[in-house]
Structure formats: C-alpha cells, structure tokens
Amino acid sequence: MQSNQPAKASAVRVEGAPVKGPQKKWRAGVLGATGIVGQRLVNLLADHPWFALTEVAASERSSGRTYAEAVQWHLEAPIPEAARALIVKGLETDLDCDFVFSALDSSVAGSAEEDFARAGYPVVSNTRNHRMDPDVPLLIPEVNAAHLDAIPLQQKNRGYDTGFIVTNPNCSTAGLVLVLKPLADAFGLEKIFVVTLQAISGAGYPGVASMDIQGNVVPFISGEEEKMEAEPQKLLGKWDGSRFVDAGLGLSAHCNRVPVVDGHLECVSIGLKKIASLDEVREALRNFEVDAELASLPSAVRHPVIVLDEENRPQPRRDVNAGNGMAAVVGRVRECPLLDVKLALLSHNLVRGAAGAALLNAELLAARGFLKDRNLANRSADEALARR
Ligand code: NAP
C-alpha cells in the first residue's frame, strides 16, 4: 500500500525541468522551522530523496543561533544531523535555496510569503493567509492537482517572475476532503455535516493551556469552522482557466478541541446526489487510488483512504500514523437518518494536515517542472546581462 520506496526522479521529470539525479537535490528552506509544523518538516526532509534542507528561518527570538540551540524539539526522533548546525535566519529574502516551505505564524506569514514569491522563490505554504486568494492554488494532490494550472495567471497578476505561492488546507479540512473526494466522484455530494474532535498539537506550541484542556473539551477553535466551511468548496471545485469555481456544497462544521496530542477525529454525515448502498460507499472509499504520476511521488500513498471494519475505530492513539500519517482512516460507515450516510474519520493533523501535505505539494511541483535550480537561473541572468 505504501509507496515510500526511493523515488524514480528521472521518470517524473518533465521537459525543461533541471535534470537532478539522486546525488543532486532541490535545496529547500523552511520558514517557521522552529515551530511545531516546521519541526515536522525538518524531520521529513532528512534523507528526502529529492530535497535537501539548506536553510531554516524563524523569528528574532531564534535567528543567529544554531537550529539545535534555537528549537524546542518535540519529536521522538532526534534533530536531524543536517539541521543541527544550520544557523537560523530571519525573513530576509536572500536564502540559499531553490524554494521555501512556510510554517510561519499567520501574523507574519501573509506578507513574508508574498515577499519570497516576489523575490523568485516558489512558496509552499501551510498557513491560512493566502489559501482563499482567487489566484492561489489550495492543493491536495490526490484531489485537485489540476488547480496548479492557476500558477501562470498568479505570476502574471502579481508580477512574479519564477516565484509563486501554493497552499495546503487547514488540518481538519485535509482529512475531510480526502474522504469526500471519492464520494464526490462516484455519487456527487449535496450536504455535509461535520463535528470535529481536534488534537491540541493543532494549536501549535505551547498551544492550549493545560488547565483549559486537561480532562475537558473546548467547543470553540477560533476561525476553524469558517475555514472548514470554505476550503472544501475550493478544493472540490474547479479551475476554469481564469478562476476557481466553488463546488457549491451545503456544509456545516462544529469544531471542538479535545485532550488528544495528535490526530483529528471527525464525525461526518453526508448527503449524496445519487442513491448508494453502504457497500457501494465503502467500495468507493477503498478503491480510491492515486494515478501513476502521484504514485511516483516519495510521500504519496497509493490508497490515501483506509477503511476499517471494527466498530470502535478509528482511534487517534491506534490509527494516527496509518500510511506514515498520510492516510485518512475511515470507520463506522452506516446509514444516517437525516442525510444518507455517516462515518468517522481520522487524520494526522501535523502530517496529512500540515507538514506531510506541504511536502507532497512540493513533490508534485517538482515532478511538474515548477521548481528550478535558482543558482543556475541566477547565473544565466548574470550572463545575459554581461552579454548586453
Ligand atoms: P508554532 O509552533 O507557533 O510555530 C510558529 C513559527 O513561526 C515558529 O517557527 C516561530 O519562530 C515563527 N514565528 C513567529 N513569529 C514570527 C515572526 N514575527 N517572524 C518570523 N517568524 C515568526 O505554530 P505551528 O503550529 O507550527 O503552525 C505554523 C503555521 O502552520 C501556522 O500558520 C498554523 O496556522 C499553520 N498550521 C498548523 C497546523 C497544526 O496542526 N499545528 C496545521 C496546519 C497549518 P520562533 O520559534 O522563533 O518564535
């Protein structure tokens, strides 16, 4: 099921993209590298077959120190050797890398991401700031890879040269839409009612105070319901060549914070356009399989939705790492007396919902020739100037 074998990079390279064998990788920078999502990215980039981490950036609190000194590391795996001695930079747009991931706090992400795109860097963002911009792809490769066609118009609109911004959805939207996609394709969707039970790591570090969450449930996460009700419309909608057309779903979300460390559980009722039996729904979910292009990406899983038959699954503690954290796990598929079908789903908020999602987006961008060697591009520009 897992396709985490070393990537056949040459097999997915497209015309015009730099030829890079396993020994030469795209150089990646991580903005917000000291945060909880940034750390995941740093961890996932260690030994990545296509990307090498060359730059880390964060706030003034961290800049000027080595990454090992600046970061308050939360993962079980140790800080990757390649990252430990990197000097944390600020948000100046002179980083030595071919593209950047952004895991910045949203208070600074909006303008910083624009600055990097304007300076020629592809920006693969986790943050909410540009997700709903009319010319920025909000991307889940298994769902709407065609939305990347918006990039040339974004560059034209904004006067960007080689830079651009691509975003991944909010952590609770990511799992939901991955599960909705095969149902939309097979039966069409009319209405979605979703109640989330979201992990505390979704709030960054230190996140929710222990006095507020220990032995408790908080029925409010600022801005989350709005994001969950808007983002699926764009993700499941279409790029028509000049704009994104919403999917037009009826969608209502209730978002709750629960005392779980990692993994968002969601209870979903779904109204379908076409009548379907429960077996047909389970089959559509089980048969959801990525195409050959996506299967060749190092972080992709061939079947991104896993269906469990046990009546008490999925559970965060037992299922959060399914498919290396890149799968959505579905259980309890049953009839809904109000809509047509209801189910429970679980996804890893920091992997499928954040760092893993951004990494998969970057891999698709690389495979489609959107990432360039900036050293090469800068050298060619200098040579062209000298010839004048
Ligand atoms: P976090 O742990 O609070 O980390 C925030 C990062 O932003 C840190 O590296 C911090 O650097 C940096 N930063 C803060 N203020 C800055 C400034 N003025 N200038 C430069 N850098 C600054 O947050 P997180 O949970 O990792 O989330 C990061 C982003 O991803 C947020 O936009 C969040 O909404 C989004 N996101 C999070 C999740 C999730 O599940 N946690 C899921 C999807 C998306 P210092 O360490 O130096 O302060």
CSV table of C-alpha atoms and ligand atoms in Angstrom, one decimal:
chain,number,residue,atom,x,y,z
A,1,MET,CA,0.0,0.0,0.0
A,2,GLN,CA,2.8,2.3,0.9
A,3,SER,CA,4.9,3.8,-1.9
A,4,ASN,CA,7.8,5.1,0.1
A,5,GLN,CA,10.5,3.4,-2.0
A,6,PRO,CA,13.2,5.8,-3.3
A,7,ALA,CA,11.6,8.0,-6.0
A,8,LYS,CA,12.3,7.4,-9.6
A,9,ALA,CA,13.0,11.0,-10.0
A,10,SER,CA,14.0,10.8,-13.7
A,11,ALA,CA,10.7,9.1,-14.5
A,12,VAL,CA,8.7,12.1,-13.4
A,13,ARG,CA,10.9,14.9,-14.6
A,14,VAL,CA,9.3,17.0,-17.3
A,15,GLU,CA,10.7,18.8,-20.3
A,16,GLY,CA,12.6,21.9,-19.2
A,17,ALA,CA,13.0,20.9,-15.6
A,18,PRO,CA,16.5,20.7,-14.2
A,19,VAL,CA,17.9,17.2,-14.5
A,20,LYS,CA,18.7,16.1,-11.0
A,21,GLY,CA,19.7,12.6,-10.1
A,22,PRO,CA,19.7,11.2,-6.6
A,23,GLN,CA,23.0,13.0,-5.9
A,24,LYS,CA,21.7,16.5,-6.8
A,25,LYS,CA,18.6,17.6,-5.0
A,26,TRP,CA,16.4,20.7,-4.9
A,27,ARG,CA,17.5,22.9,-2.0
A,28,ALA,CA,14.7,23.6,0.5
A,29,GLY,CA,14.3,26.3,3.1
A,30,VAL,CA,11.8,26.2,5.9
A,31,LEU,CA,10.3,29.5,7.2
A,32,GLY,CA,9.0,28.9,10.8
A,33,ALA,CA,11.3,25.9,11.1
A,34,THR,CA,11.3,26.1,15.0
A,35,GLY,CA,7.6,25.7,15.3
A,36,ILE,CA,5.6,22.5,15.7
A,37,VAL,CA,4.9,22.2,12.0
A,38,GLY,CA,8.3,23.5,11.0
A,39,GLN,CA,10.0,20.7,13.1
A,40,ARG,CA,7.9,18.1,11.3
A,41,LEU,CA,9.1,19.5,8.0
A,42,VAL,CA,12.7,19.5,9.1
A,43,ASN,CA,12.2,15.9,10.2
A,44,LEU,CA,10.5,14.8,7.0
A,45,LEU,CA,13.2,16.5,4.9
A,46,ALA,CA,16.0,14.4,6.5
A,47,ASP,CA,17.0,11.8,3.9
A,48,HIS,CA,14.4,13.0,1.4
A,49,PRO,CA,15.3,11.6,-2.0
A,50,TRP,CA,14.6,14.8,-3.9
A,51,PHE,CA,15.0,17.7,-1.4
A,52,ALA,CA,17.9,18.8,0.8
A,53,LEU,CA,17.3,21.2,3.7
A,54,THR,CA,19.7,24.1,3.3
A,55,GLU,CA,18.1,27.0,5.2
A,56,VAL,CA,16.0,27.5,8.3
A,57,ALA,CA,14.3,30.8,9.3
A,58,ALA,CA,12.2,31.9,12.2
A,59,SER,CA,11.6,35.0,14.4
A,60,GLU,CA,14.2,37.3,16.0
A,61,ARG,CA,14.0,35.1,19.1
A,62,SER,CA,15.7,32.3,17.2
A,63,SER,CA,17.7,34.0,14.4
A,64,GLY,CA,21.5,34.0,14.7
A,65,ARG,CA,21.5,30.8,16.8
A,66,THR,CA,22.1,27.2,15.5
A,67,TYR,CA,18.9,25.3,14.9
A,68,ALA,CA,19.8,22.9,17.7
A,69,GLU,CA,20.1,25.8,20.1
A,70,ALA,CA,17.0,27.7,18.9
A,71,VAL,CA,14.5,24.9,18.6
A,72,GLN,CA,12.4,23.4,21.5
A,73,TRP,CA,12.3,19.9,19.8
A,74,HIS,CA,9.1,17.9,20.3
A,75,LEU,CA,9.5,14.8,18.1
A,76,GLU,CA,10.7,11.4,19.3
A,77,ALA,CA,13.3,11.1,16.6
A,78,PRO,CA,16.4,13.3,17.3
A,79,ILE,CA,17.0,16.5,15.5
A,80,PRO,CA,18.4,15.5,12.0
A,81,GLU,CA,22.2,15.9,11.8
A,82,ALA,CA,21.8,18.0,8.6
A,83,ALA,CA,19.7,20.6,10.5
A,84,ARG,CA,21.5,20.8,13.9
A,85,ALA,CA,24.3,23.3,12.9
A,86,LEU,CA,22.3,25.4,10.4
A,87,ILE,CA,22.2,29.0,11.5
A,88,VAL,CA,18.6,30.2,11.9
A,89,LYS,CA,18.0,33.2,9.6
A,90,GLY,CA,15.3,35.9,9.7
A,91,LEU,CA,12.8,36.5,7.0
A,92,GLU,CA,15.1,38.3,4.6
A,93,THR,CA,14.6,37.1,1.0
A,94,ASP,CA,18.2,36.0,0.3
A,95,LEU,CA,18.1,32.4,1.5
A,96,ASP,CA,20.4,29.9,-0.3
A,97,CYS,CA,17.7,27.5,-1.5
A,98,ASP,CA,15.5,26.8,-4.6
A,99,PHE,CA,12.2,27.1,-2.8
A,100,VAL,CA,10.7,27.6,0.7
A,101,PHE,CA,8.2,25.9,2.8
A,102,SER,CA,6.2,28.3,5.0
A,103,ALA,CA,5.1,27.2,8.5
A,104,LEU,CA,5.1,30.7,9.9
A,105,ASP,CA,2.7,32.1,12.4
A,106,SER,CA,-0.1,33.6,10.5
A,107,SER,CA,0.5,37.0,11.9
A,108,VAL,CA,3.6,37.3,9.7
A,109,ALA,CA,3.0,34.7,7.0
A,110,GLY,CA,0.9,36.8,4.6
A,111,SER,CA,3.5,39.4,3.8
A,112,ALA,CA,6.5,37.2,4.2
A,113,GLU,CA,5.2,34.6,1.7
A,114,GLU,CA,4.5,37.4,-0.8
A,115,ASP,CA,8.0,38.8,-0.3
A,116,PHE,CA,9.6,35.4,-1.0
A,117,ALA,CA,7.4,34.8,-4.1
A,118,ARG,CA,8.2,38.3,-5.4
A,119,ALA,CA,11.9,37.5,-4.9
A,120,GLY,CA,11.6,34.5,-7.1
A,121,TYR,CA,11.1,31.7,-4.6
A,122,PRO,CA,8.3,29.1,-5.0
A,123,VAL,CA,6.5,29.2,-1.6
A,124,VAL,CA,4.8,26.0,-0.4
A,125,SER,CA,2.7,27.3,2.4
A,126,ASN,CA,0.9,25.7,5.4
A,127,THR,CA,-0.7,28.9,6.6
A,128,ARG,CA,-4.2,30.2,6.2
A,129,ASN,CA,-3.2,33.6,4.8
A,130,HIS,CA,-3.4,33.0,1.0
A,131,ARG,CA,-5.5,29.8,0.9
A,132,MET,CA,-8.6,31.5,-0.4
A,133,ASP,CA,-6.9,34.1,-2.7
A,134,PRO,CA,-8.5,33.9,-6.1
A,135,ASP,CA,-5.3,33.1,-7.9
A,136,VAL,CA,-3.6,30.8,-5.4
A,137,PRO,CA,-4.0,27.0,-5.6
A,138,LEU,CA,-5.3,25.4,-2.4
A,139,LEU,CA,-3.9,21.9,-3.1
A,140,ILE,CA,-4.4,18.3,-2.2
A,141,PRO,CA,-2.6,16.4,-5.0
A,142,GLU,CA,-5.0,13.5,-4.8
A,143,VAL,CA,-8.0,15.8,-5.1
A,144,ASN,CA,-7.3,18.8,-7.3
A,145,ALA,CA,-3.8,18.6,-9.0
A,146,ALA,CA,-5.3,20.5,-12.0
A,147,HIS,CA,-5.6,23.6,-9.8
A,148,LEU,CA,-1.8,24.1,-10.3
A,149,ASP,CA,-2.8,25.5,-13.7
A,150,ALA,CA,-3.6,28.7,-11.9
A,151,ILE,CA,0.1,29.4,-11.2
A,152,PRO,CA,0.9,31.2,-14.5
A,153,LEU,CA,-2.0,33.6,-14.0
A,154,GLN,CA,-1.0,34.2,-10.4
A,155,GLN,CA,2.5,35.1,-11.6
A,156,LYS,CA,1.1,37.4,-14.3
A,157,ASN,CA,-1.4,39.1,-11.9
A,158,ARG,CA,1.2,39.8,-9.3
A,159,GLY,CA,4.2,40.5,-11.4
A,160,TYR,CA,6.1,37.4,-10.0
A,161,ASP,CA,8.8,36.0,-12.2
A,162,THR,CA,9.8,32.5,-11.1
A,163,GLY,CA,8.1,32.8,-7.7
A,164,PHE,CA,4.6,31.8,-6.7
A,165,ILE,CA,2.5,30.6,-3.7
A,166,VAL,CA,0.8,27.3,-3.4
A,167,THR,CA,-1.0,26.4,-0.1
A,168,ASN,CA,-2.3,23.3,1.6
A,169,PRO,CA,-5.6,23.3,3.6
A,170,ASN,CA,-6.3,23.6,7.2
A,171,CYS,CA,-5.6,20.4,9.2
A,172,SER,CA,-9.2,19.4,9.8
A,173,THR,CA,-10.2,20.1,6.1
A,174,ALA,CA,-7.4,17.9,4.8
A,175,GLY,CA,-8.7,14.6,6.1
A,176,LEU,CA,-12.3,15.5,5.4
A,177,VAL,CA,-11.8,16.4,1.8
A,178,LEU,CA,-9.6,13.4,1.1
A,179,VAL,CA,-12.5,11.2,2.2
A,180,LEU,CA,-15.2,13.3,0.3
A,181,LYS,CA,-13.3,13.2,-3.0
A,182,PRO,CA,-14.0,9.6,-4.0
A,183,LEU,CA,-17.6,10.0,-2.9
A,184,ALA,CA,-18.0,13.2,-4.9
A,185,ASP,CA,-16.6,11.4,-8.0
A,186,ALA,CA,-18.8,8.3,-7.5
A,187,PHE,CA,-22.1,9.7,-6.3
A,188,GLY,CA,-21.9,13.5,-6.2
A,189,LEU,CA,-22.2,15.5,-2.9
A,190,GLU,CA,-25.1,17.6,-1.7
A,191,LYS,CA,-24.7,18.3,2.0
A,192,ILE,CA,-22.1,17.7,4.7
A,193,PHE,CA,-22.5,18.0,8.4
A,194,VAL,CA,-19.3,17.5,10.4
A,195,VAL,CA,-18.3,17.6,14.1
A,196,THR,CA,-14.6,17.6,14.8
A,197,LEU,CA,-12.6,16.4,17.9
A,198,GLN,CA,-9.3,18.1,17.3
A,199,ALA,CA,-5.9,17.4,18.9
A,200,ILE,CA,-4.1,20.0,20.9
A,201,SER,CA,-1.0,19.9,18.6
A,202,GLY,CA,-3.2,21.7,16.1
A,203,ALA,CA,-2.8,24.8,18.2
A,204,GLY,CA,1.0,25.0,17.8
A,205,TYR,CA,3.3,25.2,20.8
A,206,PRO,CA,2.6,25.7,23.7
A,207,GLY,CA,-1.0,25.8,22.4
A,208,VAL,CA,-3.9,25.4,24.7
A,209,ALA,CA,-3.1,25.8,28.4
A,210,SER,CA,-3.1,22.5,30.3
A,211,MET,CA,-5.5,24.0,32.8
A,212,ASP,CA,-8.0,24.5,30.0
A,213,ILE,CA,-7.7,21.2,28.2
A,214,GLN,CA,-6.8,18.5,30.8
A,215,GLY,CA,-10.0,16.4,31.5
A,216,ASN,CA,-12.0,18.8,29.4
A,217,VAL,CA,-13.4,19.6,25.9
A,218,VAL,CA,-13.4,23.1,24.5
A,219,PRO,CA,-16.3,23.7,21.9
A,220,PHE,CA,-14.5,26.5,20.1
A,221,ILE,CA,-11.5,26.9,17.9
A,222,SER,CA,-11.1,30.4,16.6
A,223,GLY,CA,-11.7,30.7,12.8
A,224,GLU,CA,-11.8,26.9,12.4
A,225,GLU,CA,-15.4,26.4,11.4
A,226,GLU,CA,-15.2,29.2,8.9
A,227,LYS,CA,-12.1,27.5,7.3
A,228,MET,CA,-13.8,24.1,7.3
A,229,GLU,CA,-16.9,25.5,5.6
A,230,ALA,CA,-15.0,27.5,2.9
A,231,GLU,CA,-11.9,25.4,2.0
A,232,PRO,CA,-13.7,22.2,0.8
A,233,GLN,CA,-15.7,24.4,-1.7
A,234,LYS,CA,-12.5,25.5,-3.4
A,235,LEU,CA,-10.7,22.1,-3.1
A,236,LEU,CA,-13.6,20.2,-4.6
A,237,GLY,CA,-14.4,22.9,-7.1
A,238,LYS,CA,-12.8,23.5,-10.5
A,239,TRP,CA,-10.2,25.9,-12.0
A,240,ASP,CA,-11.9,27.0,-15.2
A,241,GLY,CA,-8.8,28.6,-16.8
A,242,SER,CA,-9.4,32.1,-15.2
A,243,ARG,CA,-10.9,31.4,-11.8
A,244,PHE,CA,-11.8,28.8,-9.2
A,245,VAL,CA,-15.4,27.8,-9.3
A,246,ASP,CA,-16.8,26.5,-5.9
A,247,ALA,CA,-18.2,23.0,-5.5
A,248,GLY,CA,-21.5,24.6,-4.2
A,249,LEU,CA,-21.9,22.2,-1.2
A,250,GLY,CA,-24.1,22.7,1.8
A,251,LEU,CA,-21.6,22.4,4.6
A,252,SER,CA,-21.9,22.9,8.4
A,253,ALA,CA,-19.0,22.3,10.8
A,254,HIS,CA,-18.7,22.2,14.6
A,255,CYS,CA,-15.1,22.3,15.8
A,256,ASN,CA,-14.0,21.1,19.3
A,257,ARG,CA,-10.6,20.9,21.0
A,258,VAL,CA,-10.1,17.6,22.9
A,259,PRO,CA,-7.3,16.3,25.1
A,260,VAL,CA,-5.6,14.3,22.5
A,261,VAL,CA,-2.0,15.0,21.4
A,262,ASP,CA,-2.0,14.2,17.7
A,263,GLY,CA,-4.9,13.3,15.3
A,264,HIS,CA,-8.2,15.0,14.4
A,265,LEU,CA,-11.2,12.7,14.6
A,266,GLU,CA,-14.3,13.9,12.6
A,267,CYS,CA,-17.9,12.6,12.7
A,268,VAL,CA,-19.5,13.3,9.3
A,269,SER,CA,-23.0,13.0,7.9
A,270,ILE,CA,-23.1,13.1,4.1
A,271,GLY,CA,-26.0,13.8,1.7
A,272,LEU,CA,-25.3,12.2,-1.7
A,273,LYS,CA,-26.7,13.3,-5.1
A,274,LYS,CA,-27.1,9.7,-6.3
A,275,ILE,CA,-28.5,6.9,-4.1
A,276,ALA,CA,-25.8,4.5,-3.0
A,277,SER,CA,-25.8,1.4,-0.7
A,278,LEU,CA,-23.4,1.4,2.3
A,279,ASP,CA,-21.4,-1.3,0.5
A,280,GLU,CA,-21.0,0.9,-2.6
A,281,VAL,CA,-19.9,3.8,-0.3
A,282,ARG,CA,-17.3,1.5,1.4
A,283,GLU,CA,-16.1,0.3,-2.0
A,284,ALA,CA,-15.7,3.8,-3.4
A,285,LEU,CA,-13.6,4.7,-0.4
A,286,ARG,CA,-11.5,1.5,-0.5
A,287,ASN,CA,-10.9,1.8,-4.3
A,288,PHE,CA,-9.7,5.4,-4.2
A,289,GLU,CA,-6.2,5.0,-5.7
A,290,VAL,CA,-3.8,7.7,-6.9
A,291,ASP,CA,-2.7,7.8,-10.6
A,292,ALA,CA,0.8,6.9,-11.8
A,293,GLU,CA,2.1,10.4,-11.5
A,294,LEU,CA,1.1,10.7,-7.9
A,295,ALA,CA,2.2,7.2,-7.1
A,296,SER,CA,5.8,8.2,-8.1
A,297,LEU,CA,6.0,11.0,-5.5
A,298,PRO,CA,8.0,9.9,-2.5
A,299,SER,CA,5.4,10.9,0.1
A,300,ALA,CA,2.4,9.6,-1.7
A,301,VAL,CA,0.4,6.6,-0.5
A,302,ARG,CA,-1.3,4.5,-3.2
A,303,HIS,CA,-4.6,4.3,-1.3
A,304,PRO,CA,-4.9,7.5,0.7
A,305,VAL,CA,-8.2,6.4,2.4
A,306,ILE,CA,-8.1,3.3,4.6
A,307,VAL,CA,-11.5,1.8,5.6
A,308,LEU,CA,-11.6,-0.2,8.9
A,309,ASP,CA,-14.4,-2.6,9.7
A,310,GLU,CA,-14.0,-2.7,13.6
A,311,GLU,CA,-17.0,-0.9,15.2
A,312,ASN,CA,-14.7,1.2,17.6
A,313,ARG,CA,-12.2,2.5,15.1
A,314,PRO,CA,-10.5,4.8,14.0
A,315,GLN,CA,-8.9,6.0,17.2
A,316,PRO,CA,-6.2,8.7,17.4
A,317,ARG,CA,-3.8,6.6,19.6
A,318,ARG,CA,-4.1,3.5,17.4
A,319,ASP,CA,-4.6,4.8,13.9
A,320,VAL,CA,-3.0,8.3,13.6
A,321,ASN,CA,0.2,7.0,11.9
A,322,ALA,CA,-1.6,5.0,9.2
A,323,GLY,CA,0.1,5.3,5.8
A,324,ASN,CA,3.0,7.2,7.5
A,325,GLY,CA,0.5,9.7,8.7
A,326,MET,CA,-0.6,10.5,5.1
A,327,ALA,CA,-3.7,8.4,5.0
A,328,ALA,CA,-7.2,9.3,6.2
A,329,VAL,CA,-8.7,6.4,8.2
A,330,VAL,CA,-12.4,5.8,8.0
A,331,GLY,CA,-14.7,3.6,10.1
A,332,ARG,CA,-18.3,3.2,11.2
A,333,VAL,CA,-19.8,3.7,7.8
A,334,ARG,CA,-23.5,3.5,8.4
A,335,GLU,CA,-26.9,4.9,7.5
A,336,CYS,CA,-27.8,8.4,8.6
A,337,PRO,CA,-31.4,9.1,9.4
A,338,LEU,CA,-31.0,12.8,8.5
A,339,LEU,CA,-28.7,12.7,5.4
A,340,ASP,CA,-27.7,9.5,3.6
A,341,VAL,CA,-24.6,8.1,5.2
A,342,LYS,CA,-22.5,8.8,8.2
A,343,LEU,CA,-18.9,7.8,9.2
A,344,ALA,CA,-16.0,8.6,11.4
A,345,LEU,CA,-12.6,9.7,10.0
A,346,LEU,CA,-9.2,10.3,11.5
A,347,SER,CA,-6.2,12.1,10.0
A,348,HIS,CA,-2.8,13.2,11.4
A,349,ASN,CA,-3.1,16.9,11.8
A,350,LEU,CA,0.7,17.6,11.7
A,351,VAL,CA,1.4,15.2,8.8
A,352,ARG,CA,-1.6,14.9,6.4
A,353,GLY,CA,-2.9,18.2,7.8
A,354,ALA,CA,0.4,20.2,7.6
A,355,ALA,CA,4.0,19.1,7.1
A,356,GLY,CA,3.3,16.0,5.0
A,357,ALA,CA,0.7,17.8,3.0
A,358,ALA,CA,3.2,20.6,2.1
A,359,LEU,CA,5.9,18.1,1.3
A,360,LEU,CA,3.6,16.2,-1.1
A,361,ASN,CA,2.6,19.5,-2.7
A,362,ALA,CA,6.3,20.3,-3.2
A,363,GLU,CA,6.9,16.9,-4.7
A,364,LEU,CA,4.1,17.4,-7.2
A,365,LEU,CA,5.5,20.9,-8.1
A,366,ALA,CA,9.0,19.3,-8.6
A,367,ALA,CA,7.5,16.5,-10.8
A,368,ARG,CA,5.7,19.0,-12.9
A,369,GLY,CA,8.8,21.2,-13.5
A,370,PHE,CA,7.7,24.1,-11.3
A,371,LEU,CA,10.9,24.1,-9.2
A,372,LYS,CA,14.1,25.5,-10.7
A,373,ASP,CA,17.7,25.5,-9.7
A,374,ARG,CA,18.0,29.1,-8.5
A,375,ASN,CA,21.8,29.1,-8.7
A,376,LEU,CA,21.5,28.1,-12.4
A,377,ALA,CA,18.8,30.6,-13.1
A,378,ASN,CA,20.7,33.5,-11.4
A,379,ARG,CA,23.9,32.6,-13.3
A,380,SER,CA,22.0,32.6,-16.6
A,381,ALA,CA,20.5,36.0,-15.8
A,382,ASP,CA,24.0,37.4,-14.9
A,383,GLU,CA,25.5,36.0,-18.2
A,384,ALA,CA,22.6,37.5,-20.2
A,385,LEU,CA,23.3,40.9,-18.5
A,386,ALA,CA,27.0,40.7,-19.2
A,387,ARG,CA,26.4,39.9,-22.9
A,388,ARG,CA,24.3,43.1,-23.4
B,1,NAP,P1,4.1,27.4,16.1
B,1,NAP,O1,4.5,26.2,16.8
B,1,NAP,O2,3.6,28.5,17.0
B,1,NAP,O3,5.3,28.0,15.2
B,1,NAP,C1,5.3,29.3,14.6
B,1,NAP,C2,6.6,29.5,13.8
B,1,NAP,O4,6.5,30.9,13.3
B,1,NAP,C3,7.9,29.5,14.7
B,1,NAP,O5,9.0,29.0,14.0
B,1,NAP,C4,8.1,30.9,15.1
B,1,NAP,O6,9.5,31.2,15.3
B,1,NAP,C5,7.7,31.6,13.8
B,1,NAP,N1,7.4,33.0,14.0
B,1,NAP,C6,6.5,33.5,14.9
B,1,NAP,N2,6.5,34.9,14.9
B,1,NAP,C7,7.5,35.2,13.9
B,1,NAP,C8,7.9,36.5,13.4
B,1,NAP,N3,7.5,37.6,13.9
B,1,NAP,N4,8.9,36.4,12.4
B,1,NAP,C9,9.4,35.2,12.0
B,1,NAP,N5,8.9,34.0,12.4
B,1,NAP,C10,8.0,34.0,13.4
B,1,NAP,O7,2.9,27.2,15.1
B,1,NAP,P2,2.6,25.8,14.2
B,1,NAP,O8,1.5,25.0,14.8
B,1,NAP,O9,3.9,25.2,13.8
B,1,NAP,O10,1.9,26.5,12.9
B,1,NAP,C11,2.6,27.1,11.9
B,1,NAP,C12,1.7,27.6,10.8
B,1,NAP,O11,1.1,26.4,10.2
B,1,NAP,C13,0.5,28.5,11.3
B,1,NAP,O12,0.2,29.4,10.4
B,1,NAP,C14,-0.6,27.5,11.5
B,1,NAP,O13,-1.9,28.1,11.4
B,1,NAP,C15,-0.4,26.5,10.3
B,1,NAP,N6,-0.9,25.2,10.5
B,1,NAP,C16,-0.7,24.5,11.7
B,1,NAP,C17,-1.2,23.2,11.8
B,1,NAP,C18,-1.1,22.4,13.1
B,1,NAP,O14,-1.7,21.3,13.2
B,1,NAP,N7,-0.3,22.8,14.1
B,1,NAP,C19,-1.9,22.6,10.8
B,1,NAP,C20,-2.0,23.3,9.6
B,1,NAP,C21,-1.5,24.6,9.5
B,1,NAP,P3,10.1,31.3,16.8
B,1,NAP,O15,10.2,29.9,17.3
B,1,NAP,O16,11.4,32.0,16.6
B,1,NAP,O17,9.2,32.1,17.6
